[in-house]
PDB file of C-alpha atoms in Angstrom:
ATOM      1  CA  ALA A   1     -12.099  13.037 -13.704  1.00  0.00           C
ATOM      2  CA  GLN A   2     -10.284  11.687 -10.627  1.00  0.00           C
ATOM      3  CA  SER A   3     -10.471  13.797  -7.942  1.00  0.00           C
ATOM      4  CA  VAL A   4      -9.369  13.301  -3.664  1.00  0.00           C
ATOM      5  CA  ASP A   5     -10.169  15.419  -0.968  1.00  0.00           C
ATOM      6  CA  GLN A   6      -8.558  15.967   2.232  1.00  0.00           C
ATOM      7  CA  PRO A   7     -10.943  17.332   4.679  1.00  0.00           C
ATOM      8  CA  ASP A   8      -8.345  18.423   7.239  1.00  0.00           C
ATOM      9  CA  ALA A   9      -5.426  20.566   6.784  1.00  0.00           C
ATOM     10  CA  HIS A  10      -4.311  20.778   9.623  1.00  0.00           C
ATOM     11  CA  VAL A  11      -4.620  17.667  12.802  1.00  0.00           C
ATOM     12  CA  THR A  12      -3.466  17.852  16.276  1.00  0.00           C
ATOM     13  CA  LEU A  13      -3.184  14.898  18.960  1.00  0.00           C
ATOM     14  CA  TYR A  14      -0.644  14.020  22.386  1.00  0.00           C
ATOM     15  CA  GLU A  15       1.888  11.308  21.495  1.00  0.00           C
ATOM     16  CA  GLY A  16      -0.045   7.479  22.721  1.00  0.00           C
ATOM     17  CA  ALA A  17      -3.186   8.787  20.949  1.00  0.00           C
ATOM     18  CA  SER A  18      -4.624   6.912  18.176  1.00  0.00           C
ATOM     19  CA  LEU A  19      -4.521   9.012  14.778  1.00  0.00           C
ATOM     20  CA  GLU A  20      -6.882   8.902  11.506  1.00  0.00           C
ATOM     21  CA  LEU A  21      -6.385  10.843   8.743  1.00  0.00           C
ATOM     22  CA  ARG A  22      -9.112  10.836   5.963  1.00  0.00           C
ATOM     23  CA  CYS A  23      -8.763  10.667   2.535  1.00  0.00           C
ATOM     24  CA  SER A  24     -11.748  10.425   0.528  1.00  0.00           C
ATOM     25  CA  TYR A  25     -11.750   9.771  -3.692  1.00  0.00           C
ATOM     26  CA  SER A  26     -13.478  10.358  -6.546  1.00  0.00           C
ATOM     27  CA  TYR A  27     -13.272   7.442  -9.326  1.00  0.00           C
ATOM     28  CA  SER A  28     -15.889   6.113 -11.671  1.00  0.00           C
ATOM     29  CA  ALA A  29     -13.642   2.817 -11.914  1.00  0.00           C
ATOM     30  CA  ALA A  30     -11.875   0.827  -9.403  1.00  0.00           C
ATOM     31  CA  PRO A  31      -8.435   2.903  -7.936  1.00  0.00           C
ATOM     32  CA  TYR A  32      -5.305   2.555  -6.749  1.00  0.00           C
ATOM     33  CA  LEU A  33      -4.445   4.360  -3.606  1.00  0.00           C
ATOM     34  CA  PHE A  34      -1.511   5.932  -1.531  1.00  0.00           C
ATOM     35  CA  TRP A  35       0.137   7.240   0.673  1.00  0.00           C
ATOM     36  CA  TYR A  36       2.966   9.421   1.306  1.00  0.00           C
ATOM     37  CA  VAL A  37       4.362  11.652   3.847  1.00  0.00           C
ATOM     38  CA  GLN A  38       7.111  14.389   3.599  1.00  0.00           C
ATOM     39  CA  TYR A  39       8.991  15.477   6.613  1.00  0.00           C
ATOM     40  CA  PRO A  40      10.066  19.304   6.897  1.00  0.00           C
ATOM     41  CA  GLY A  41      12.065  19.966   4.345  1.00  0.00           C
ATOM     42  CA  GLN A  42      11.775  16.931   2.611  1.00  0.00           C
ATOM     43  CA  SER A  43      10.677  15.111  -0.492  1.00  0.00           C
ATOM     44  CA  LEU A  44       7.513  12.885  -0.293  1.00  0.00           C
ATOM     45  CA  GLN A  45       8.021   9.103   0.589  1.00  0.00           C
ATOM     46  CA  PHE A  46       5.924   6.157  -0.022  1.00  0.00           C
ATOM     47  CA  LEU A  47       3.999   4.821   2.825  1.00  0.00           C
ATOM     48  CA  LEU A  48       1.353   2.439   1.501  1.00  0.00           C
ATOM     49  CA  LYS A  49      -0.749   1.193  -1.466  1.00  0.00           C
ATOM     50  CA  TYR A  50      -4.366  -0.221  -2.317  1.00  0.00           C
ATOM     51  CA  ILE A  51      -4.204  -2.146  -5.908  1.00  0.00           C
ATOM     52  CA  THR A  52      -6.895  -4.964  -5.093  1.00  0.00           C
ATOM     53  CA  GLY A  53      -7.335  -7.318  -2.312  1.00  0.00           C
ATOM     54  CA  ASP A  54      -7.903  -7.215   1.287  1.00  0.00           C
ATOM     55  CA  ALA A  55      -9.420  -4.018   1.738  1.00  0.00           C
ATOM     56  CA  VAL A  56      -6.769  -3.674   4.655  1.00  0.00           C
ATOM     57  CA  VAL A  57      -3.408  -2.526   3.892  1.00  0.00           C
ATOM     58  CA  LYS A  58       0.180  -2.320   5.528  1.00  0.00           C
ATOM     59  CA  GLY A  59       2.814  -0.176   5.496  1.00  0.00           C
ATOM     60  CA  THR A  60       5.701   1.195   6.387  1.00  0.00           C
ATOM     61  CA  LYS A  61       6.423   2.859   9.664  1.00  0.00           C
ATOM     62  CA  GLY A  62       3.740   1.263  11.526  1.00  0.00           C
ATOM     63  CA  PHE A  63       0.999   2.873   9.291  1.00  0.00           C
ATOM     64  CA  GLU A  64      -2.093   1.236   7.990  1.00  0.00           C
ATOM     65  CA  ALA A  65      -5.190   2.239   5.836  1.00  0.00           C
ATOM     66  CA  GLU A  66      -8.486   1.012   5.094  1.00  0.00           C
ATOM     67  CA  PHE A  67     -10.195   0.789   1.898  1.00  0.00           C
ATOM     68  CA  ARG A  68     -13.743   1.563   1.883  1.00  0.00           C
ATOM     69  CA  LYS A  69     -15.980   1.321  -1.196  1.00  0.00           C
ATOM     70  CA  SER A  70     -19.119   1.402   0.078  1.00  0.00           C
ATOM     71  CA  ASN A  71     -18.036   5.302   0.740  1.00  0.00           C
ATOM     72  CA  SER A  72     -14.774   6.059  -1.134  1.00  0.00           C
ATOM     73  CA  SER A  73     -12.337   6.507   1.621  1.00  0.00           C
ATOM     74  CA  PHE A  74      -9.053   5.602   1.897  1.00  0.00           C
ATOM     75  CA  ASN A  75      -8.177   6.733   5.703  1.00  0.00           C
ATOM     76  CA  LEU A  76      -4.792   6.516   7.095  1.00  0.00           C
ATOM     77  CA  LYS A  77      -4.304   4.828  10.964  1.00  0.00           C
ATOM     78  CA  LYS A  78      -1.669   4.424  13.036  1.00  0.00           C
ATOM     79  CA  SER A  79      -1.852   3.962  17.187  1.00  0.00           C
ATOM     80  CA  PRO A  80      -0.079   4.599  18.963  1.00  0.00           C
ATOM     81  CA  ALA A  81       1.277   7.869  17.355  1.00  0.00           C
ATOM     82  CA  HIS A  82       4.939   8.946  17.805  1.00  0.00           C
ATOM     83  CA  TRP A  83       6.598  12.225  17.852  1.00  0.00           C
ATOM     84  CA  SER A  84       7.973  11.443  14.652  1.00  0.00           C
ATOM     85  CA  ASP A  85       4.988  10.981  13.168  1.00  0.00           C
ATOM     86  CA  SER A  86       4.755  15.006  12.970  1.00  0.00           C
ATOM     87  CA  ALA A  87       4.864  15.868   9.336  1.00  0.00           C
ATOM     88  CA  LYS A  88       2.105  16.194   6.303  1.00  0.00           C
ATOM     89  CA  TYR A  89       0.557  13.101   4.764  1.00  0.00           C
ATOM     90  CA  PHE A  90      -0.618  12.978   1.084  1.00  0.00           C
ATOM     91  CA  CYS A  91      -3.156  10.863   0.001  1.00  0.00           C
ATOM     92  CA  ALA A  92      -3.191   9.966  -3.621  1.00  0.00           C
ATOM     93  CA  LEU A  93      -5.437   8.085  -6.675  1.00  0.00           C
ATOM     94  CA  GLU A  94      -4.247   6.846  -9.670  1.00  0.00           C
ATOM     95  CA  GLY A  95      -7.160   5.235 -12.355  1.00  0.00           C
ATOM     96  CA  SER A  96      -6.952   2.235 -13.493  1.00  0.00           C
ATOM     97  CA  ASN A  97      -7.012   3.144 -17.073  1.00  0.00           C
ATOM     98  CA  THR A  98      -5.205   6.366 -16.828  1.00  0.00           C
ATOM     99  CA  ASP A  99      -1.774   7.455 -16.191  1.00  0.00           C
ATOM    100  CA  LYS A 100      -1.903  10.159 -14.166  1.00  0.00           C
ATOM    101  CA  VAL A 101      -2.036  10.111 -10.580  1.00  0.00           C
ATOM    102  CA  VAL A 102      -4.042  12.809  -8.567  1.00  0.00           C
ATOM    103  CA  PHE A 103      -3.076  14.322  -4.759  1.00  0.00           C
ATOM    104  CA  GLY A 104      -5.087  15.402  -2.370  1.00  0.00           C
ATOM    105  CA  THR A 105      -4.028  18.847  -0.382  1.00  0.00           C
ATOM    106  CA  GLY A 106      -2.865  17.581   2.035  1.00  0.00           C
ATOM    107  CA  THR A 107      -2.869  16.934   6.258  1.00  0.00           C
ATOM    108  CA  ARG A 108      -0.707  18.444   8.742  1.00  0.00           C
ATOM    109  CA  LEU A 109      -0.313  16.380  11.436  1.00  0.00           C
ATOM    110  CA  GLN A 110       1.667  17.387  14.433  1.00  0.00           C
ATOM    111  CA  VAL A 111       2.042  15.312  17.579  1.00  0.00           C
ATOM    112  CA  SER A 112       3.113  16.583  20.624  1.00  0.00           C
ATOM    113  CA  PRO A 113       5.216  14.607  23.329  1.00  0.00           C
TER     114      PRO A 113
ATOM    115  CA  GLU B   1      20.894   2.207  -5.368  1.00  0.00           C
ATOM    116  CA  ALA B   2      18.149   3.513  -7.080  1.00  0.00           C
ATOM    117  CA  ALA B   3      17.257   7.116  -6.523  1.00  0.00           C
ATOM    118  CA  VAL B   4      15.738   9.880  -8.566  1.00  0.00           C
ATOM    119  CA  THR B   5      18.128  12.790  -8.685  1.00  0.00           C
ATOM    120  CA  GLN B   6      17.219  16.668  -9.481  1.00  0.00           C
ATOM    121  CA  SER B   7      19.092  19.597 -10.256  1.00  0.00           C
ATOM    122  CA  PRO B   8      19.534  21.936  -9.343  1.00  0.00           C
ATOM    123  CA  ARG B   9      18.432  21.899  -5.543  1.00  0.00           C
ATOM    124  CA  SER B  10      17.427  25.430  -5.789  1.00  0.00           C
ATOM    125  CA  LYS B  11      17.899  28.691  -8.533  1.00  0.00           C
ATOM    126  CA  VAL B  12      16.639  31.570  -8.495  1.00  0.00           C
ATOM    127  CA  ALA B  13      15.576  32.916 -11.274  1.00  0.00           C
ATOM    128  CA  VAL B  14      14.964  36.270 -13.374  1.00  0.00           C
ATOM    129  CA  THR B  15      11.667  37.375 -14.594  1.00  0.00           C
ATOM    130  CA  GLY B  16      11.013  36.431 -18.164  1.00  0.00           C
ATOM    131  CA  GLY B  17      14.254  34.502 -18.524  1.00  0.00           C
ATOM    132  CA  LYS B  18      14.527  30.667 -19.296  1.00  0.00           C
ATOM    133  CA  VAL B  19      14.500  27.776 -16.951  1.00  0.00           C
ATOM    134  CA  THR B  20      15.000  24.759 -17.318  1.00  0.00           C
ATOM    135  CA  LEU B  21      15.280  22.232 -14.522  1.00  0.00           C
ATOM    136  CA  SER B  22      16.824  18.299 -15.012  1.00  0.00           C
ATOM    137  CA  CYS B  23      15.485  15.079 -13.501  1.00  0.00           C
ATOM    138  CA  HIS B  24      17.766  11.811 -13.909  1.00  0.00           C
ATOM    139  CA  GLN B  25      16.379   8.203 -12.227  1.00  0.00           C
ATOM    140  CA  THR B  26      18.019   5.321 -12.016  1.00  0.00           C
ATOM    141  CA  ASN B  27      15.076   3.348 -11.245  1.00  0.00           C
ATOM    142  CA  ASN B  28      14.509   1.690 -14.769  1.00  0.00           C
ATOM    143  CA  HIS B  29      11.394   3.094 -14.625  1.00  0.00           C
ATOM    144  CA  ASP B  30       9.116   3.914 -17.795  1.00  0.00           C
ATOM    145  CA  TYR B  31       6.791   6.525 -16.226  1.00  0.00           C
ATOM    146  CA  MET B  32       8.429  10.317 -15.120  1.00  0.00           C
ATOM    147  CA  TYR B  33       6.665  13.125 -13.545  1.00  0.00           C
ATOM    148  CA  TRP B  34       6.781  16.623 -12.988  1.00  0.00           C
ATOM    149  CA  TYR B  35       5.281  18.523 -10.314  1.00  0.00           C
ATOM    150  CA  ARG B  36       5.207  22.028  -8.691  1.00  0.00           C
ATOM    151  CA  GLN B  37       4.039  22.317  -5.374  1.00  0.00           C
ATOM    152  CA  ASP B  38       3.123  25.350  -3.518  1.00  0.00           C
ATOM    153  CA  THR B  39       3.016  26.954  -0.270  1.00  0.00           C
ATOM    154  CA  GLY B  40      -0.572  25.443   1.249  1.00  0.00           C
ATOM    155  CA  HIS B  41      -1.327  22.877  -1.401  1.00  0.00           C
ATOM    156  CA  GLY B  42      -0.430  20.106  -3.011  1.00  0.00           C
ATOM    157  CA  LEU B  43       1.490  18.452  -5.467  1.00  0.00           C
ATOM    158  CA  ARG B  44      -0.424  19.423  -9.221  1.00  0.00           C
ATOM    159  CA  LEU B  45       0.855  18.004 -12.053  1.00  0.00           C
ATOM    160  CA  ILE B  46       2.729  19.461 -15.070  1.00  0.00           C
ATOM    161  CA  HIS B  47       4.314  17.039 -17.233  1.00  0.00           C
ATOM    162  CA  TYR B  48       4.421  13.497 -17.735  1.00  0.00           C
ATOM    163  CA  SER B  49       6.293  10.568 -19.974  1.00  0.00           C
ATOM    164  CA  TYR B  50       5.510   7.090 -20.233  1.00  0.00           C
ATOM    165  CA  VAL B  51       8.686   6.503 -22.678  1.00  0.00           C
ATOM    166  CA  ALA B  52      11.530   8.392 -24.523  1.00  0.00           C
ATOM    167  CA  ASP B  53      10.816  11.207 -26.671  1.00  0.00           C
ATOM    168  CA  SER B  54       7.678  10.984 -26.145  1.00  0.00           C
ATOM    169  CA  THR B  55       5.783  13.466 -23.126  1.00  0.00           C
ATOM    170  CA  GLU B  56       1.850  14.572 -21.885  1.00  0.00           C
ATOM    171  CA  LYS B  57       0.936  16.733 -20.257  1.00  0.00           C
ATOM    172  CA  GLY B  58      -0.964  17.065 -17.134  1.00  0.00           C
ATOM    173  CA  ASP B  59      -3.053  19.348 -15.217  1.00  0.00           C
ATOM    174  CA  ILE B  60      -1.065  22.306 -15.389  1.00  0.00           C
ATOM    175  CA  PRO B  61       1.110  22.767 -18.066  1.00  0.00           C
ATOM    176  CA  ASP B  62       0.433  26.377 -19.447  1.00  0.00           C
ATOM    177  CA  GLY B  63       3.784  28.150 -19.320  1.00  0.00           C
ATOM    178  CA  TYR B  64       5.669  24.697 -19.700  1.00  0.00           C
ATOM    179  CA  LYS B  65       7.580  22.290 -21.329  1.00  0.00           C
ATOM    180  CA  ALA B  66       8.845  18.914 -21.240  1.00  0.00           C
ATOM    181  CA  SER B  67      12.073  17.078 -22.567  1.00  0.00           C
ATOM    182  CA  ARG B  68      12.395  12.733 -22.099  1.00  0.00           C
ATOM    183  CA  PRO B  69      15.153  12.835 -24.257  1.00  0.00           C
ATOM    184  CA  SER B  70      16.376   9.197 -22.628  1.00  0.00           C
ATOM    185  CA  GLN B  71      14.730   7.190 -20.546  1.00  0.00           C
ATOM    186  CA  GLU B  72      16.761   8.244 -17.894  1.00  0.00           C
ATOM    187  CA  ASN B  73      16.158  11.650 -18.217  1.00  0.00           C
ATOM    188  CA  PHE B  74      13.548  14.157 -17.621  1.00  0.00           C
ATOM    189  CA  SER B  75      13.797  18.319 -18.131  1.00  0.00           C
ATOM    190  CA  LEU B  76      11.235  20.686 -16.888  1.00  0.00           C
ATOM    191  CA  ILE B  77      11.669  23.994 -19.373  1.00  0.00           C
ATOM    192  CA  LEU B  78      10.293  27.587 -18.189  1.00  0.00           C
ATOM    193  CA  GLU B  79      10.440  29.449 -21.904  1.00  0.00           C
ATOM    194  CA  LEU B  80       9.646  32.704 -20.097  1.00  0.00           C
ATOM    195  CA  ALA B  81       9.544  32.513 -16.513  1.00  0.00           C
ATOM    196  CA  SER B  82       7.047  34.447 -14.460  1.00  0.00           C
ATOM    197  CA  LEU B  83       6.559  35.523 -10.579  1.00  0.00           C
ATOM    198  CA  SER B  84       3.462  32.793 -10.487  1.00  0.00           C
ATOM    199  CA  GLN B  85       5.876  29.742 -11.582  1.00  0.00           C
ATOM    200  CA  THR B  86       7.312  30.283  -8.238  1.00  0.00           C
ATOM    201  CA  ALA B  87       7.153  26.809  -6.664  1.00  0.00           C
ATOM    202  CA  VAL B  88       8.874  23.793  -5.443  1.00  0.00           C
ATOM    203  CA  TYR B  89       9.192  21.504  -8.206  1.00  0.00           C
ATOM    204  CA  PHE B  90       9.587  17.520  -7.798  1.00  0.00           C
ATOM    205  CA  CYS B  91      10.772  15.067 -10.425  1.00  0.00           C
ATOM    206  CA  ALA B  92       9.316  11.309  -9.644  1.00  0.00           C
ATOM    207  CA  SER B  93       9.276   8.303 -11.327  1.00  0.00           C
ATOM    208  CA  SER B  94       7.484   4.699 -11.307  1.00  0.00           C
ATOM    209  CA  PRO B  95       6.824   1.240 -13.102  1.00  0.00           C
ATOM    210  CA  GLY B  96       3.464   2.380 -13.627  1.00  0.00           C
ATOM    211  CA  HIS B  97       0.509   1.456 -11.337  1.00  0.00           C
ATOM    212  CA  SER B  98       2.397   1.440  -8.619  1.00  0.00           C
ATOM    213  CA  ASP B  99       4.263   3.685  -6.205  1.00  0.00           C
ATOM    214  CA  TYR B 100       6.225   7.065  -6.583  1.00  0.00           C
ATOM    215  CA  THR B 101      10.324   7.400  -5.975  1.00  0.00           C
ATOM    216  CA  PHE B 102      10.416  11.209  -5.991  1.00  0.00           C
ATOM    217  CA  GLY B 103      13.167  13.587  -6.235  1.00  0.00           C
ATOM    218  CA  SER B 104      14.709  15.658  -3.550  1.00  0.00           C
ATOM    219  CA  GLY B 105      12.971  18.832  -5.149  1.00  0.00           C
ATOM    220  CA  THR B 106      14.145  22.252  -6.453  1.00  0.00           C
ATOM    221  CA  ARG B 107      13.236  25.214  -5.150  1.00  0.00           C
ATOM    222  CA  LEU B 108      12.671  27.816  -7.283  1.00  0.00           C
ATOM    223  CA  LEU B 109      12.429  31.650  -6.427  1.00  0.00           C
ATOM    224  CA  VAL B 110      11.733  34.018  -9.687  1.00  0.00           C
ATOM    225  CA  ILE B 111      12.198  37.227  -9.137  1.00  0.00           C
TER     226      ILE B 111
END
């Protein structure tokens, strides 16, 4: 079975601060990991993915994420945060030997000016 | 531009009625998916397909049917709509083991 946990339902910070959104996963084989962003009233947009290779992957909008096999995490980072980053962020996992993608419950990020 | 188009954008359905949600992609992707999103929750997989004329059950398939008559089209069918099926439904496509392209969503209200 595969699962994704985003332990923080809400994160609030001020513009200019560093943001880190947490994501942990459970999967017995090699995972494919993704981050998506959903702005209010909109659909989900792809940010970045980890398939293999370098543990730090860079994506769109200045975001990056670090894959850590040792603690099964794939945290999303950005510095500095901007008020326009306010949105809901979803971590997702696709097993290397399955067709299904499992999404976390999401973290709502609010960046205050 | 490659895209995923969902119709309708929103719908009000009566309990017990039949609802069909449509999805069309121009990405030439093999995989298509239907997810539902409920307020305060993540996305849950209902049905998916990796080839025309074949569909697979996702994590919450009860009460839903799916149809993939062609590579481009993937429908979600609620034969007997229920109040609990009020949600936002997202269709997505993917080439497989890669990122998704999502549609804009269908907001379904069952009354």
